[in-house]
Short mmCIF file of C-alpha atoms in Angstrom, two decimals:
data_model
loop_
_atom_site.label_atom_id
_atom_site.label_comp_id
_atom_site.label_asym_id
_atom_site.label_seq_id
_atom_site.Cartn_x
_atom_site.Cartn_y
_atom_site.Cartn_z
CA MET A 1 81.00 114.41 124.63
CA THR A 2 81.43 115.84 121.16
CA LYS A 3 78.56 118.01 119.94
CA VAL A 4 77.39 117.31 116.40
CA SER A 5 76.55 120.53 114.60
CA GLU A 6 73.23 120.79 112.82
CA PRO A 7 73.37 121.35 109.03
CA GLY A 8 72.74 124.91 107.93
CA PRO A 9 69.80 125.94 105.78
CA VAL A 10 71.87 125.95 102.58
CA LYS A 11 73.20 122.45 103.25
CA ALA A 12 69.67 121.24 104.07
CA ALA A 13 68.35 122.68 100.82
CA GLU A 14 71.13 120.97 98.85
CA THR A 15 70.28 117.66 100.54
CA ALA A 16 66.61 118.09 99.68
CA VAL A 17 67.47 118.76 96.05
CA SER A 18 69.66 115.68 95.87
CA ASP A 19 66.97 113.55 97.51
CA PHE A 20 64.20 114.81 95.19
CA GLY A 21 66.24 115.61 92.12
CA ILE A 22 63.68 114.16 89.71
CA ASP A 23 61.28 116.95 90.77
CA THR A 24 63.76 119.78 90.54
CA THR A 25 65.86 119.09 87.47
CA THR A 26 65.38 119.47 83.74
CA LEU A 27 65.51 116.28 81.72
CA SER A 28 68.03 116.00 78.93
CA SER A 29 66.85 114.91 75.48
CA ARG A 30 68.19 111.40 76.05
CA GLU A 31 66.52 111.18 79.46
CA ALA A 32 63.23 112.42 78.02
CA VAL A 33 63.26 109.79 75.28
CA ARG A 34 64.23 107.09 77.78
CA ASP A 35 61.45 108.20 80.13
CA TYR A 36 58.89 108.13 77.29
CA VAL A 37 59.94 104.63 76.23
CA ALA A 38 59.73 103.47 79.85
CA ARG A 39 56.18 104.82 80.13
CA LEU A 40 55.22 103.05 76.91
CA ARG A 41 56.58 99.78 78.29
CA ALA A 42 54.64 100.37 81.49
CA GLY A 43 51.38 100.55 79.54
CA GLU A 44 50.98 104.35 79.34
CA ILE A 45 50.51 104.41 75.57
CA GLY A 46 47.82 107.09 75.43
CA SER A 47 46.67 107.97 71.91
CA LEU A 48 49.84 106.70 70.19
CA PRO A 49 48.15 103.63 68.58
CA ALA A 50 45.34 105.83 67.23
CA ILE A 51 47.81 108.35 65.78
CA LEU A 52 49.87 105.62 64.14
CA GLY A 53 46.70 103.99 62.83
CA LEU A 54 45.51 107.31 61.43
CA VAL A 55 48.80 107.80 59.59
CA VAL A 56 48.62 104.28 58.14
CA LEU A 57 45.01 104.78 57.01
CA VAL A 58 45.78 108.13 55.37
CA VAL A 59 48.74 106.68 53.48
CA LEU A 60 46.76 103.59 52.47
CA PHE A 61 43.72 105.46 51.14
CA SER A 62 45.85 108.10 49.40
CA VAL A 63 47.60 105.31 47.49
CA MET A 64 44.38 103.46 46.66
CA SER A 65 42.32 106.50 45.67
CA ASP A 66 43.35 109.53 43.62
CA VAL A 67 40.46 111.53 45.09
CA PHE A 68 41.32 111.06 48.76
CA PHE A 69 43.78 113.96 48.92
CA SER A 70 41.73 116.31 46.74
CA LEU A 71 40.87 119.68 48.29
CA ASN A 72 37.16 118.94 48.20
CA ASN A 73 37.59 115.64 50.01
CA ILE A 74 39.87 117.11 52.67
CA ALA A 75 37.22 119.72 53.51
CA ASN A 76 34.48 117.08 53.41
CA LEU A 77 36.53 114.82 55.68
CA LEU A 78 36.77 117.53 58.32
CA ALA A 79 33.00 118.03 58.36
CA GLN A 80 32.01 114.40 57.88
CA GLY A 81 32.76 113.16 61.38
CA ALA A 82 32.35 116.42 63.30
CA GLY A 83 28.95 115.56 64.78
CA GLN A 84 29.97 112.21 66.23
CA THR A 85 33.29 113.67 67.38
CA ILE A 86 31.49 116.35 69.41
CA ILE A 87 29.28 113.70 71.00
CA ALA A 88 32.43 111.68 71.76
CA ILE A 89 33.97 114.70 73.53
CA GLY A 90 31.11 114.60 76.03
CA ILE A 91 31.33 110.84 76.42
CA VAL A 92 35.01 111.16 77.41
CA TYR A 93 33.92 112.76 80.69
CA VAL A 94 31.62 109.81 81.43
CA LEU A 95 34.26 107.23 80.56
CA LEU A 96 36.81 108.97 82.77
CA ILE A 97 34.78 108.10 85.88
CA GLY A 98 34.32 104.52 84.70
CA GLU A 99 30.69 104.89 83.57
CA ILE A 100 28.99 104.62 80.16
CA ASP A 101 26.32 106.72 78.42
CA LEU A 102 24.38 104.64 75.90
CA SER A 103 21.66 107.29 75.62
CA ALA A 104 23.90 110.04 74.21
CA GLY A 105 22.95 109.24 70.61
CA THR A 106 19.17 109.35 71.01
CA ALA A 107 19.48 112.27 73.45
CA SER A 108 21.13 114.17 70.60
CA GLY A 109 18.27 113.02 68.37
CA VAL A 110 15.68 114.50 70.78
CA ALA A 111 17.59 117.78 70.88
CA GLY A 112 17.78 117.82 67.07
CA ALA A 113 14.06 117.04 66.73
CA VAL A 114 13.10 119.89 69.10
CA LEU A 115 15.41 122.26 67.23
CA ALA A 116 13.90 121.34 63.86
CA MET A 117 10.30 121.48 65.14
CA HIS A 118 10.83 124.91 66.68
CA TYR A 119 12.10 126.14 63.31
CA VAL A 120 9.40 124.48 61.19
CA GLU A 121 6.56 125.61 63.50
CA ASP A 122 7.94 129.16 63.76
CA GLY A 123 8.46 128.82 67.49
CA ASN A 124 5.02 127.38 68.29
CA LEU A 125 5.98 124.04 69.80
CA MET A 126 2.51 123.46 71.21
CA SER A 127 1.14 123.39 67.68
CA GLY A 128 3.80 120.94 66.53
CA MET A 129 3.75 118.66 69.56
CA GLY A 130 0.13 118.86 70.60
CA SER A 131 -0.91 120.24 73.97
CA THR A 132 -0.49 117.00 75.93
CA VAL A 133 3.01 116.26 74.63
CA PHE A 134 3.93 119.94 75.02
CA PHE A 135 3.02 119.95 78.72
CA ILE A 136 4.82 116.64 79.32
CA PHE A 137 7.88 118.00 77.52
CA ASN A 138 8.02 121.10 79.72
CA ALA A 139 7.37 119.00 82.81
CA LEU A 140 10.48 116.98 81.95
CA LEU A 141 12.49 120.18 81.58
CA ILE A 142 11.26 121.35 85.00
CA LEU A 143 12.02 117.92 86.44
CA GLY A 144 15.57 118.22 85.10
CA ALA A 145 15.92 121.61 86.84
CA VAL A 146 14.57 120.24 90.14
CA LEU A 147 16.86 117.19 90.11
CA ALA A 148 19.86 119.36 89.22
CA GLY A 149 18.93 121.67 92.10
CA LEU A 150 18.86 118.74 94.53
CA LEU A 151 22.39 117.87 93.40
CA ARG A 152 23.42 121.55 93.35
CA ILE A 153 24.42 121.44 89.71
CA TRP A 154 23.49 125.06 89.03
CA PRO A 155 24.36 125.18 85.30
CA GLY A 156 21.94 122.28 84.81
CA VAL A 157 19.24 124.21 86.69
CA ALA A 158 19.82 127.34 84.62
CA MET A 159 19.84 125.57 81.25
CA SER A 160 16.72 123.51 82.03
CA LEU A 161 14.73 126.55 83.16
CA LEU A 162 15.95 128.53 80.16
CA GLY A 163 14.57 125.78 77.94
CA VAL A 164 11.19 126.11 79.65
CA ALA A 165 11.24 129.87 79.15
CA ILE A 166 11.99 129.53 75.42
CA THR A 167 9.21 127.02 74.82
CA VAL A 168 6.56 128.74 76.96
CA ILE A 169 7.21 132.28 75.75
CA GLY A 170 7.12 131.03 72.16
CA PHE A 171 9.94 132.93 70.50
CA LYS A 172 9.63 133.17 66.74
CA ALA A 173 11.87 130.94 64.63
CA ASN A 174 15.45 132.07 65.05
CA PRO A 175 18.44 129.80 64.40
CA TRP A 176 20.33 131.05 67.45
CA VAL A 177 17.33 130.49 69.72
CA GLU A 178 16.84 127.02 68.26
CA MET A 179 20.46 126.05 68.81
CA LEU A 180 20.28 127.35 72.40
CA LEU A 181 17.05 125.41 72.96
CA ALA A 182 18.70 122.21 71.71
CA VAL A 183 21.54 122.58 74.23
CA CYS A 184 19.00 123.31 77.01
CA VAL A 185 17.13 120.11 76.15
CA GLY A 186 20.40 118.17 76.20
CA ALA A 187 21.34 119.61 79.60
CA ALA A 188 17.93 118.69 81.07
CA ILE A 189 18.28 115.13 79.77
CA GLY A 190 21.71 114.93 81.39
CA CYS A 191 20.28 116.13 84.72
CA ILE A 192 17.68 113.34 84.72
CA THR A 193 20.22 110.72 83.67
CA GLY A 194 22.81 111.84 86.20
CA PHE A 195 20.31 111.87 89.09
CA LEU A 196 19.15 108.31 88.40
CA ILE A 197 22.73 107.03 88.25
CA ALA A 198 24.49 109.09 90.91
CA LYS A 199 21.75 109.73 93.48
CA ILE A 200 19.48 106.70 93.10
CA GLY A 201 22.46 104.40 92.50
CA MET A 202 21.21 102.62 89.38
CA PRO A 203 23.84 101.12 87.04
CA SER A 204 24.71 103.50 84.22
CA PHE A 205 24.48 100.71 81.65
CA VAL A 206 20.87 99.90 82.59
CA VAL A 207 19.73 103.52 82.94
CA THR A 208 21.23 104.77 79.70
CA LEU A 209 20.11 101.69 77.77
CA ALA A 210 16.54 102.27 78.98
CA LEU A 211 16.76 105.95 78.13
CA PHE A 212 18.24 105.10 74.73
CA LEU A 213 14.99 103.29 73.94
CA ALA A 214 12.80 105.93 75.60
CA TRP A 215 14.37 108.87 73.75
CA GLN A 216 14.09 106.93 70.50
CA GLY A 217 10.36 106.73 71.14
CA VAL A 218 10.26 110.47 71.89
CA ILE A 219 11.91 111.22 68.54
CA LEU A 220 9.36 109.08 66.77
CA GLN A 221 6.55 110.83 68.66
CA LEU A 222 7.84 114.29 67.74
CA ILE A 223 8.57 113.63 64.06
CA GLY A 224 6.20 110.79 63.23
CA GLU A 225 6.97 107.52 61.49
CA GLY A 226 8.36 108.30 58.05
CA GLY A 227 8.32 112.04 58.75
CA VAL A 228 11.12 114.53 58.14
CA LEU A 229 11.67 118.03 59.53
CA GLY A 230 13.75 120.09 57.14
CA ILE A 231 16.03 122.93 58.26
CA SER A 232 18.08 123.51 55.10
CA SER A 233 16.10 126.66 54.25
CA SER A 234 17.66 128.38 57.28
CA HIS A 235 20.92 129.91 56.09
CA VAL A 236 22.50 129.95 59.55
CA LEU A 237 21.55 126.37 60.43
CA ASP A 238 22.70 125.18 57.01
CA GLN A 239 26.04 126.96 57.30
CA VAL A 240 26.97 125.37 60.65
CA ALA A 241 28.22 122.19 58.95
CA ASN A 242 28.30 123.27 55.32
CA GLY A 243 29.73 126.78 55.47
CA ASN A 244 33.32 128.01 55.50
CA LEU A 245 35.29 130.83 57.03
CA SER A 246 36.58 133.55 54.74
CA THR A 247 40.24 133.50 53.77
CA LEU A 248 40.96 136.20 56.35
CA GLY A 249 38.95 134.32 58.97
CA SER A 250 40.83 131.11 58.18
CA TRP A 251 44.19 132.76 58.75
CA LEU A 252 42.93 134.45 61.91
CA LEU A 253 41.90 131.02 63.16
CA PHE A 254 45.41 129.75 62.36
CA VAL A 255 47.02 132.61 64.27
CA ILE A 256 44.74 132.16 67.28
CA ALA A 257 45.04 128.36 67.37
CA ALA A 258 48.74 127.98 66.60
CA GLY A 259 49.74 131.10 68.53
CA GLY A 260 47.64 130.11 71.52
CA TYR A 261 49.10 126.60 71.58
CA ALA A 262 52.64 127.98 71.31
CA ALA A 263 52.03 130.54 74.05
CA VAL A 264 50.52 128.01 76.47
CA THR A 265 53.08 125.27 75.76
CA LEU A 266 56.20 127.45 75.77
CA GLY A 267 54.92 129.63 78.62
CA GLY A 268 54.30 126.58 80.80
CA HIS A 269 57.65 125.07 79.83
CA PHE A 270 59.75 128.12 80.71
CA LEU A 271 57.74 128.74 83.88
CA ARG A 272 58.59 125.23 85.07
CA ARG A 273 62.25 125.81 84.20
CA ARG A 274 62.33 129.02 86.22
CA ARG A 275 60.83 127.23 89.19
CA GLY A 276 63.29 124.36 88.89
CA LEU A 277 60.62 121.74 88.16
CA VAL A 278 61.10 118.73 85.92
CA THR A 279 60.23 119.45 82.29
CA GLN A 280 60.99 118.24 78.80
CA PRO A 281 64.09 119.51 77.01
CA THR A 282 63.54 122.87 75.33
CA PRO A 283 64.52 121.57 71.85
CA LEU A 284 61.82 118.86 72.04
CA VAL A 285 59.19 121.38 73.15
CA LEU A 286 60.16 123.77 70.35
CA ALA A 287 60.07 120.92 67.82
CA LYS A 288 56.57 119.95 68.95
CA VAL A 289 55.29 123.52 68.64
CA LEU A 290 56.99 124.00 65.27
CA ALA A 291 55.62 120.74 63.87
CA LEU A 292 52.05 121.60 64.86
CA THR A 293 52.38 125.13 63.50
CA VAL A 294 53.70 123.91 60.14
CA PHE A 295 50.95 121.30 59.90
CA ALA A 296 48.24 123.86 60.70
CA ALA A 297 49.74 126.29 58.16
CA ILE A 298 49.76 123.66 55.41
CA VAL A 299 46.13 122.72 56.10
CA THR A 300 45.11 126.39 56.12
CA ILE A 301 46.91 127.04 52.82
CA LEU A 302 45.17 124.08 51.19
CA LEU A 303 41.73 124.99 52.49
CA THR A 304 41.96 128.63 51.41
CA VAL A 305 42.45 127.55 47.78
CA ASN A 306 39.30 127.57 45.62
CA ARG A 307 38.10 123.96 45.56
CA SER A 308 34.89 124.45 43.56
CA PRO A 309 34.56 122.31 40.41
CA ASN A 310 32.46 125.13 38.93
CA ASP A 311 34.38 128.13 37.61
CA LEU A 312 31.42 130.40 38.38
CA ILE A 313 31.33 129.53 42.08
CA GLU A 314 34.13 129.89 44.62
CA ILE A 315 34.35 127.52 47.58
CA SER A 316 37.27 128.16 49.90
CA GLY A 317 38.10 128.59 53.55
CA VAL A 318 38.25 126.43 56.67
CA PRO A 319 34.88 124.77 57.42
CA TYR A 320 32.99 126.26 60.38
CA VAL A 321 33.00 122.90 62.16
CA VAL A 322 36.76 123.13 62.64
CA PRO A 323 36.70 126.11 65.07
CA ILE A 324 33.65 124.56 66.78
CA VAL A 325 35.50 121.30 67.48
CA LEU A 326 38.69 123.17 68.41
CA ALA A 327 36.82 125.39 70.86
CA LEU A 328 35.21 122.39 72.57
CA MET A 329 38.54 120.55 72.68
CA VAL A 330 40.41 123.53 74.17
CA ALA A 331 37.66 124.22 76.72
CA GLY A 332 37.45 120.55 77.68
CA THR A 333 41.21 120.22 77.97
CA TYR A 334 41.38 123.29 80.18
CA VAL A 335 38.63 121.97 82.45
CA LEU A 336 40.28 118.56 82.87
CA ASN A 337 43.88 119.75 83.21
CA ARG A 338 43.67 123.14 84.89
CA THR A 339 40.66 123.05 87.24
CA THR A 340 39.86 121.38 90.53
CA TYR A 341 36.76 119.88 88.95
CA GLY A 342 38.88 118.17 86.30
CA ARG A 343 41.30 116.78 88.86
CA HIS A 344 38.35 115.43 90.83
CA ILE A 345 37.08 113.62 87.73
CA TYR A 346 40.39 111.79 87.37
CA ALA A 347 40.41 111.07 91.11
CA VAL A 348 36.93 109.54 91.04
CA GLY A 349 37.81 107.55 87.94
CA GLY A 350 40.95 106.23 89.59
CA ASN A 351 39.35 105.29 92.92
CA ALA A 352 35.88 106.57 93.81
CA GLU A 353 36.03 105.48 97.45
CA ALA A 354 39.39 107.15 98.01
CA ALA A 355 38.04 110.30 96.35
CA ARG A 356 35.00 110.27 98.66
CA ARG A 357 37.23 109.94 101.74
CA ALA A 358 39.31 112.83 100.47
CA GLY A 359 36.24 115.06 100.64
CA ILE A 360 35.12 115.02 97.00
CA ASN A 361 31.37 115.12 96.43
CA VAL A 362 31.33 111.97 94.30
CA THR A 363 27.55 111.94 93.83
CA GLN A 364 27.44 115.48 92.47
CA LEU A 365 30.45 114.92 90.24
CA ARG A 366 29.12 111.65 88.78
CA ALA A 367 25.83 113.35 87.91
CA SER A 368 27.54 116.40 86.41
CA VAL A 369 29.46 114.43 83.78
CA PHE A 370 26.18 113.18 82.34
CA VAL A 371 25.01 116.79 82.03
CA ILE A 372 28.19 117.54 80.07
CA SER A 373 27.75 114.43 77.94
CA SER A 374 24.15 115.21 76.96
CA SER A 375 24.94 118.89 76.35
CA CYS A 376 27.74 117.92 73.97
CA ALA A 377 25.34 115.44 72.37
CA ALA A 378 22.97 118.32 71.68
CA ILE A 379 25.76 120.34 70.06
CA GLY A 380 26.61 117.30 67.97
CA ALA A 381 22.94 117.14 66.93
CA ILE A 382 23.13 120.72 65.69
CA VAL A 383 26.14 119.85 63.53
CA TYR A 384 24.90 116.59 62.01
CA SER A 385 21.39 117.99 61.46
CA SER A 386 22.96 120.90 59.62
CA LYS A 387 25.07 118.49 57.57
CA VAL A 388 22.08 116.56 56.21
CA GLY A 389 19.68 119.52 56.28
CA SER A 390 16.91 117.70 58.15
CA VAL A 391 15.98 115.58 61.16
CA ASP A 392 14.24 112.22 60.76
CA PRO A 393 13.13 109.47 63.19
CA GLN A 394 16.54 107.77 62.83
CA ALA A 395 18.41 110.82 64.13
CA GLY A 396 20.95 109.83 66.76
CA GLY A 397 20.33 106.15 66.10
CA LEU A 398 22.53 103.21 66.96
CA ASN A 399 25.41 104.03 64.60
CA THR A 400 25.68 107.58 65.94
CA LEU A 401 26.09 106.30 69.49
CA LEU A 402 28.47 103.48 68.63
CA PHE A 403 30.68 105.71 66.50
CA ALA A 404 30.79 108.35 69.25
CA VAL A 405 31.77 105.83 71.95
CA GLY A 406 34.13 104.22 69.46
CA ALA A 407 35.81 107.55 68.72
CA ALA A 408 36.56 108.13 72.40
CA VAL A 409 37.90 104.59 72.94
CA ILE A 410 39.87 104.43 69.70
CA GLY A 411 41.52 107.73 70.58
CA GLY A 412 42.88 106.28 73.83
CA THR A 413 40.30 106.96 76.55
CA SER A 414 40.07 103.95 78.81
CA LEU A 415 36.80 102.10 79.31
CA PHE A 416 37.88 101.41 82.89
CA GLY A 417 38.04 105.05 83.97
CA GLY A 418 40.75 107.40 85.18
CA ARG A 419 42.67 107.69 81.92
CA GLY A 420 41.96 109.76 78.83
CA ARG A 421 41.82 113.24 77.33
CA VAL A 422 39.35 115.29 75.31
CA ALA A 423 41.84 115.23 72.43
CA ASP A 424 41.42 111.44 72.35
CA ALA A 425 37.87 111.87 71.07
CA VAL A 426 39.06 114.17 68.28
CA ILE A 427 41.80 111.73 67.23
CA GLY A 428 39.42 108.77 67.37
CA GLY A 429 36.79 110.72 65.45
CA ALA A 430 39.38 111.43 62.76
CA VAL A 431 40.19 107.72 62.50
CA LEU A 432 36.53 106.77 62.03
CA ALA A 433 35.96 109.61 59.56
CA VAL A 434 38.96 108.48 57.48
CA VAL A 435 37.74 104.86 57.51
CA SER A 436 34.24 105.84 56.39
CA ASN A 437 35.43 108.37 53.84
CA GLY A 438 38.18 106.18 52.37
CA LEU A 439 36.01 103.08 52.01
CA GLY A 440 33.28 105.23 50.49
CA LEU A 441 35.69 106.53 47.86
CA LEU A 442 36.67 102.95 47.10
CA GLU A 443 32.94 102.22 46.60
CA GLN A 444 32.85 99.59 49.31
CA PRO A 445 29.36 98.52 50.51
CA ALA A 446 27.99 99.49 53.91
CA ALA A 447 28.66 95.94 55.15
CA VAL A 448 32.40 96.35 54.62
CA VAL A 449 32.39 99.77 56.30
CA SER A 450 30.65 98.32 59.37
CA ILE A 451 32.98 95.33 59.55
CA VAL A 452 36.13 97.44 59.28
CA THR A 453 34.85 100.00 61.80
CA GLY A 454 33.97 97.20 64.23
CA LEU A 455 37.40 95.63 63.88
CA VAL A 456 39.08 98.99 64.49
CA LEU A 457 37.03 99.47 67.68
CA LEU A 458 37.77 95.91 68.80
CA LEU A 459 41.48 96.49 68.26
CA ALA A 460 41.33 99.71 70.30
CA ALA A 461 39.54 97.95 73.18
CA THR A 462 42.12 95.16 73.08
CA VAL A 463 44.99 97.65 73.24
CA ASP A 464 43.28 99.38 76.17
CA ALA A 465 42.89 96.10 78.09
CA LEU A 466 46.47 94.99 77.41
CA SER A 467 47.92 98.37 78.40
CA ARG A 468 45.90 98.25 81.64
CA ARG A 469 47.28 94.81 82.41
CA ARG A 470 50.80 95.99 81.58
CA ALA A 471 50.43 99.00 83.84
CA ALA A 472 49.16 96.82 86.70
CA VAL A 473 52.17 94.51 86.37
CA ALA A 474 54.59 97.46 86.25
CA GLN A 475 53.19 98.89 89.50
CA ARG A 476 53.81 95.71 91.49
#
């Protein structure tokens, strides 16, 4: 009987490489393009429609209006949609698990109202709210901490209790304290919302719709019908949305942003090459980095030019809202792409039952995304309150919510869960800002702006549904 020799370790390794070559080879440029086209045909279109739509809108409005590409309007465009974009960043987390947060807008309004009242009343919230409302308000903050503790969401516990400490101790008016208090209020709201949905098991649509109405009533109670709380006299609060970096600061931001992106992208690319993992061709990666760097440099050059119509006043520099949005986008992208928590979010969004059987604490995770959503809503409230210089009973109203959800969906985040990125909210926010800004320059009435915005959102939802159907067919 002839003995068959076993293959040696080298031969076995070569066989493994040939069997799993797609995981251990570098794609050529042609293969990368072919792979991208195949993914598009399979329904994985991502934010491509939003990017193409943004380009079309920019070209269209620049042709129809001579003012659209003016330096003043470019800076205004960046700040115009920053508030709703930040709220949309938080909503992305909720959409990724297949839920919805209809209360994000009015939750941001509550946070903005508390911020403004703390400033106007010099830190004495009891005087502004009245003793009964003050005690109920702090009881809700404590309730948020207790519910977060039951779910073991420790950041929610810490932020809720910090909010209680700020209100009870009665710190004097300080813009940094007020901004921190707003985020604490947002986190506590998210703890309550998340507990009702994840632990009690109530539908997110019903819970957040009810809270949308409830928080709207809270705003009215805090500010009063027809009342306004002004914050424009605070230099720091006013500068959040209306101020600009210095020329040096603008270029430092460019170096940090462009250099950081290049370092992360190229570092990851060459690390994968060294480990023999599949990766895009180096020329394509270099082209992507170069294109983004050139674009960022052009924008920085334009924004550091004096854009003031008055010769006696100089207005230049990148608006402060740009690094704020960039920081939230980078942090959110890191969380979703590079942490276990982020991978669990995608897993729950893809199949919650499978995620539960894999050992993921689905209840805790579902609640936590609402804490993130409401916290981002509070940051958005800081920005849009700074932009208008006041908070009124309509703060965080229906349009704020719809535009925030619309920004996330238009950018490419799926309403069905499991697919989307934080950058989608920024892209979608840019689309909505361009639509509003461009139609405003063309002196179109509010009715036209609403109709066009609605049609853009409807188109995005249609694309999402069709791509989902395409992907389902491709997987069969």
